[in-house]
Amino acid sequence: AQKVTQAQTEISVVEKEDVTLDCVYETRDTTYYLFWYKQPPSGELVFLIRRNSFDEQNEISGRYSWNFQKSTSSFNFTITASQVVDSAVYFCALSEATALGIGQNFVFGPGTRLSVLP
Amino acid sequence: ETGVTQTPRHLVMGMTNKKSLKCEQHLGHNAMYWYKQSAKKPLELMFVYSLEERVENNSVPSRFSPECPNSSHLFLHLHTLQPEDSALYLCASSQDQSHGGVYYEQYFGPGTRLTVT
């Protein structure tokens, strides 16, 4: 069975610090997709990034960057120069086929609550 | 309306009531999902619909009954719920090309906060 672990339950940083959120996954599939979502206090889950298992290039989007390492089954997320608006719960997720082979099954990690203090 | 909408946003119901949650997506997607988010557990995928066909039911009790009349609408019918069913229920949609081994991100609605008394 697939599994996603986010070992950091809560992290607090001071504004402008860099912070890395860890994500480790388990799957027996060779083809799978990984995602990061942000859930701000308002409650709505916001999609951040999607990465497939064949693309190990790191990605940068503004202050956000992602480090995918297949060898260690990790897909870590770094926020550079954090801001108060980054305060949220961040979820890592893994997607693979359902048992029927139709549609996709998502497994979410437990989330990391990030607090950025002014 | 844009994105994924859910109604009602808040619902309080007794254990003997019957109610329904509604979800609508305006993104042209062909797959829809129900999730349960409670304080003590990670996001739990409940049901998956692809092309209006239910393709996953993750051991959800029968007191939860989904319905997908078309690719834009998804319902969750509730009856004789228990207090432990109180949670945030999230709907999501995505493009499904899983037959080709491609999985896309899901877009979520704002959720329905359900309280069972």
CSV table of C-alpha atoms in Angstrom, one decimal:
chain,number,residue,atom,x,y,z
A,1,ALA,CA,0.0,0.0,0.0
A,2,GLN,CA,1.2,3.5,-0.7
A,3,LYS,CA,2.0,5.9,2.1
A,4,VAL,CA,3.1,9.5,2.6
A,5,THR,CA,5.0,10.6,5.7
A,6,GLN,CA,5.5,14.2,6.8
A,7,ALA,CA,7.5,13.9,9.9
A,8,GLN,CA,7.3,17.5,10.9
A,9,THR,CA,3.9,18.1,12.5
A,10,GLU,CA,4.5,21.8,13.2
A,11,ILE,CA,7.2,24.3,12.3
A,12,SER,CA,7.6,27.9,13.4
A,13,VAL,CA,10.0,30.3,11.8
A,14,VAL,CA,10.5,34.0,11.8
A,15,GLU,CA,9.7,36.0,8.7
A,16,LYS,CA,12.5,36.0,6.1
A,17,GLU,CA,13.9,32.7,7.2
A,18,ASP,CA,14.1,29.8,4.8
A,19,VAL,CA,12.2,26.7,5.7
A,20,THR,CA,12.1,23.2,4.3
A,21,LEU,CA,9.1,20.8,4.6
A,22,ASP,CA,9.9,17.1,4.3
A,23,CYS,CA,7.9,14.5,2.5
A,24,VAL,CA,8.8,10.8,2.2
A,25,TYR,CA,6.6,8.4,0.3
A,26,GLU,CA,6.2,4.7,-0.3
A,27,THR,CA,4.9,3.0,-3.4
A,28,ARG,CA,5.5,-0.1,-5.3
A,29,ASP,CA,4.5,1.5,-8.7
A,30,THR,CA,7.2,2.7,-11.1
A,31,THR,CA,4.9,5.3,-12.5
A,32,TYR,CA,3.4,7.7,-9.9
A,33,TYR,CA,2.8,11.4,-9.4
A,34,LEU,CA,3.6,13.6,-6.4
A,35,PHE,CA,1.9,16.8,-5.4
A,36,TRP,CA,2.1,19.6,-2.8
A,37,TYR,CA,-1.0,21.5,-1.5
A,38,LYS,CA,-1.4,24.4,0.8
A,39,GLN,CA,-4.3,24.8,3.2
A,40,PRO,CA,-4.5,28.3,4.6
A,41,PRO,CA,-6.6,29.2,7.6
A,42,SER,CA,-9.6,29.8,5.3
A,43,GLY,CA,-9.6,26.0,4.7
A,44,GLU,CA,-9.5,25.6,0.9
A,45,LEU,CA,-6.8,23.3,-0.4
A,46,VAL,CA,-4.6,25.1,-3.0
A,47,PHE,CA,-2.6,23.1,-5.6
A,48,LEU,CA,1.1,24.1,-5.7
A,49,ILE,CA,3.0,21.5,-7.8
A,50,ARG,CA,2.7,18.2,-9.6
A,51,ARG,CA,5.7,16.0,-10.4
A,52,ASN,CA,5.9,12.6,-12.1
A,53,SER,CA,8.2,9.8,-11.1
A,54,PHE,CA,10.3,10.1,-14.3
A,55,ASP,CA,11.2,13.8,-13.9
A,56,GLU,CA,13.7,14.3,-11.1
A,57,GLN,CA,14.6,17.9,-12.1
A,58,ASN,CA,14.3,20.3,-9.3
A,59,GLU,CA,11.8,23.0,-9.8
A,60,ILE,CA,11.7,26.6,-8.7
A,61,SER,CA,8.7,28.9,-8.7
A,62,GLY,CA,9.4,32.3,-7.2
A,63,ARG,CA,10.2,31.7,-3.5
A,64,TYR,CA,9.1,28.1,-3.7
A,65,SER,CA,11.4,25.2,-4.7
A,66,TRP,CA,11.0,21.5,-4.7
A,67,ASN,CA,13.7,18.8,-4.4
A,68,PHE,CA,12.6,15.3,-5.8
A,69,GLN,CA,15.0,12.5,-5.0
A,70,LYS,CA,13.8,9.1,-6.1
A,71,SER,CA,16.7,7.3,-4.5
A,72,THR,CA,15.5,8.4,-1.1
A,73,SER,CA,11.8,8.5,-2.0
A,74,SER,CA,11.6,12.1,-0.9
A,75,PHE,CA,9.9,15.2,-2.3
A,76,ASN,CA,10.9,18.1,-0.1
A,77,PHE,CA,9.5,21.7,-0.4
A,78,THR,CA,11.5,24.8,0.5
A,79,ILE,CA,10.2,28.3,1.0
A,80,THR,CA,12.8,31.0,0.7
A,81,ALA,CA,12.5,34.2,2.6
A,82,SER,CA,9.2,33.1,4.3
A,83,GLN,CA,6.4,35.6,4.8
A,84,VAL,CA,3.5,35.7,7.2
A,85,VAL,CA,1.1,34.8,4.4
A,86,ASP,CA,2.9,31.5,4.0
A,87,SER,CA,1.4,30.4,7.3
A,88,ALA,CA,-0.7,27.3,6.5
A,89,VAL,CA,-0.9,23.6,6.6
A,90,TYR,CA,1.1,22.0,3.8
A,91,PHE,CA,0.2,18.6,2.4
A,92,CYS,CA,2.3,16.2,0.3
A,93,ALA,CA,0.3,13.7,-1.7
A,94,LEU,CA,0.9,10.7,-3.9
A,95,SER,CA,-1.3,9.5,-6.8
A,96,GLU,CA,-1.5,6.2,-8.5
A,97,ALA,CA,-4.1,4.0,-10.2
A,98,THR,CA,-7.2,2.7,-8.4
A,99,ALA,CA,-7.7,-1.0,-8.0
A,100,LEU,CA,-9.9,-1.0,-11.1
A,101,GLY,CA,-7.2,0.7,-13.1
A,102,ILE,CA,-9.6,3.6,-13.9
A,103,GLY,CA,-9.3,6.9,-12.2
A,104,GLN,CA,-6.6,7.9,-9.7
A,105,ASN,CA,-6.2,7.3,-6.0
A,106,PHE,CA,-4.8,10.0,-3.9
A,107,VAL,CA,-3.0,9.5,-0.6
A,108,PHE,CA,-2.3,12.6,1.5
A,109,GLY,CA,0.3,12.9,4.2
A,110,PRO,CA,-0.7,14.2,7.6
A,111,GLY,CA,0.4,17.7,6.8
A,112,THR,CA,2.9,20.1,8.3
A,113,ARG,CA,1.5,23.2,10.0
A,114,LEU,CA,3.9,26.2,9.2
A,115,SER,CA,3.7,29.3,11.3
A,116,VAL,CA,5.6,32.3,10.1
A,117,LEU,CA,6.0,34.9,12.8
A,118,PRO,CA,6.5,38.6,12.0
B,1,GLU,CA,-19.2,30.6,-10.8
B,2,THR,CA,-15.6,29.3,-11.2
B,3,GLY,CA,-13.7,26.4,-9.9
B,4,VAL,CA,-15.3,24.0,-7.5
B,5,THR,CA,-18.3,25.0,-5.4
B,6,GLN,CA,-19.8,23.2,-2.5
B,7,THR,CA,-23.1,23.7,-0.6
B,8,PRO,CA,-24.0,24.1,2.1
B,9,ARG,CA,-20.8,25.5,3.7
B,10,HIS,CA,-22.0,24.5,7.2
B,11,LEU,CA,-24.4,21.8,8.3
B,12,VAL,CA,-25.7,20.7,11.6
B,13,MET,CA,-27.8,17.6,11.7
B,14,GLY,CA,-29.1,15.1,14.2
B,15,MET,CA,-28.3,11.4,14.0
B,16,THR,CA,-31.7,10.6,12.6
B,17,ASN,CA,-31.7,13.2,9.9
B,18,LYS,CA,-31.2,12.8,6.1
B,19,LYS,CA,-29.3,15.5,4.3
B,20,SER,CA,-27.3,15.9,1.1
B,21,LEU,CA,-24.0,17.7,0.3
B,22,LYS,CA,-23.7,19.2,-3.2
B,23,CYS,CA,-20.6,19.8,-5.3
B,24,GLU,CA,-20.3,21.4,-8.7
B,25,GLN,CA,-17.2,21.9,-10.8
B,26,HIS,CA,-16.9,24.4,-13.6
B,27,LEU,CA,-13.5,23.3,-14.9
B,28,GLY,CA,-14.5,20.8,-17.6
B,29,HIS,CA,-13.0,17.9,-15.6
B,30,ASN,CA,-14.2,14.3,-16.0
B,31,ALA,CA,-13.4,13.0,-12.5
B,32,MET,CA,-14.7,14.0,-9.1
B,33,TYR,CA,-13.9,13.0,-5.5
B,34,TRP,CA,-15.2,13.1,-2.0
B,35,TYR,CA,-12.8,13.5,1.0
B,36,LYS,CA,-13.2,13.6,4.7
B,37,GLN,CA,-10.9,15.8,6.8
B,38,SER,CA,-11.2,15.4,10.6
B,39,ALA,CA,-8.9,16.8,13.3
B,40,LYS,CA,-7.4,13.5,14.2
B,41,LYS,CA,-6.8,11.9,10.8
B,42,PRO,CA,-5.2,12.9,7.5
B,43,LEU,CA,-7.3,13.7,4.5
B,44,GLU,CA,-9.2,10.5,3.7
B,45,LEU,CA,-10.3,9.8,0.2
B,46,MET,CA,-13.9,8.4,0.3
B,47,PHE,CA,-15.1,8.0,-3.2
B,48,VAL,CA,-13.8,8.4,-6.8
B,49,TYR,CA,-15.9,9.0,-9.8
B,50,SER,CA,-14.4,8.9,-13.3
B,51,LEU,CA,-16.6,9.6,-16.3
B,52,GLU,CA,-19.6,9.4,-13.9
B,53,GLU,CA,-18.7,5.8,-12.9
B,54,ARG,CA,-17.7,5.1,-9.3
B,55,VAL,CA,-14.3,3.6,-9.4
B,56,GLU,CA,-13.2,3.7,-5.8
B,57,ASN,CA,-15.0,3.3,-2.5
B,58,ASN,CA,-12.5,3.3,0.3
B,59,SER,CA,-14.4,1.2,2.9
B,60,VAL,CA,-16.8,4.0,3.6
B,61,PRO,CA,-19.9,3.1,5.8
B,62,SER,CA,-23.1,2.8,3.9
B,63,ARG,CA,-24.6,5.7,5.7
B,64,PHE,CA,-22.7,7.8,3.2
B,65,SER,CA,-24.1,7.4,-0.3
B,66,PRO,CA,-22.5,9.2,-3.3
B,67,GLU,CA,-24.3,10.2,-6.5
B,68,CYS,CA,-22.8,11.5,-9.7
B,69,PRO,CA,-25.5,12.4,-12.2
B,70,ASN,CA,-23.1,14.0,-14.7
B,71,SER,CA,-19.4,15.0,-14.8
B,72,SER,CA,-20.1,18.4,-13.3
B,73,HIS,CA,-22.1,17.4,-10.3
B,74,LEU,CA,-21.5,15.2,-7.3
B,75,PHE,CA,-23.7,14.6,-4.3
B,76,LEU,CA,-23.1,12.9,-0.9
B,77,HIS,CA,-26.3,11.7,0.7
B,78,LEU,CA,-26.1,11.3,4.5
B,79,HIS,CA,-28.4,9.4,6.7
B,80,THR,CA,-28.3,8.1,10.3
B,81,LEU,CA,-24.8,9.6,10.9
B,82,GLN,CA,-22.8,9.2,14.1
B,83,PRO,CA,-21.1,12.0,16.0
B,84,GLU,CA,-17.7,10.8,14.8
B,85,ASP,CA,-18.8,11.6,11.3
B,86,SER,CA,-18.5,15.3,12.2
B,87,ALA,CA,-15.7,16.7,9.9
B,88,LEU,CA,-14.9,18.9,7.0
B,89,TYR,CA,-16.1,17.2,3.7
B,90,LEU,CA,-14.2,18.3,0.7
B,91,CYS,CA,-15.1,17.8,-2.9
B,92,ALA,CA,-12.4,17.8,-5.7
B,93,SER,CA,-12.3,17.4,-9.4
B,94,SER,CA,-9.5,16.6,-11.9
B,95,GLN,CA,-8.9,15.6,-15.5
B,96,ASP,CA,-8.6,11.9,-15.6
B,97,GLN,CA,-6.3,10.3,-18.1
B,98,SER,CA,-5.3,7.5,-15.9
B,99,HIS,CA,-5.8,4.9,-18.7
B,100,GLY,CA,-2.7,6.6,-20.2
B,101,GLY,CA,-0.8,6.5,-17.0
B,102,VAL,CA,-1.1,10.3,-16.5
B,103,TYR,CA,-2.4,11.7,-13.3
B,104,TYR,CA,-3.4,15.3,-12.8
B,105,GLU,CA,-3.8,17.5,-9.9
B,106,GLN,CA,-7.1,17.9,-8.1
B,107,TYR,CA,-8.9,21.1,-7.5
B,108,PHE,CA,-10.8,21.4,-4.3
B,109,GLY,CA,-13.9,23.1,-3.2
B,110,PRO,CA,-14.1,25.1,0.1
B,111,GLY,CA,-15.7,22.2,1.9
B,112,THR,CA,-18.8,21.6,4.0
B,113,ARG,CA,-18.3,21.7,7.8
B,114,LEU,CA,-20.6,19.0,9.1
B,115,THR,CA,-21.6,18.7,12.8
B,116,VAL,CA,-23.6,15.7,13.9
B,117,THR,CA,-25.4,16.1,17.2
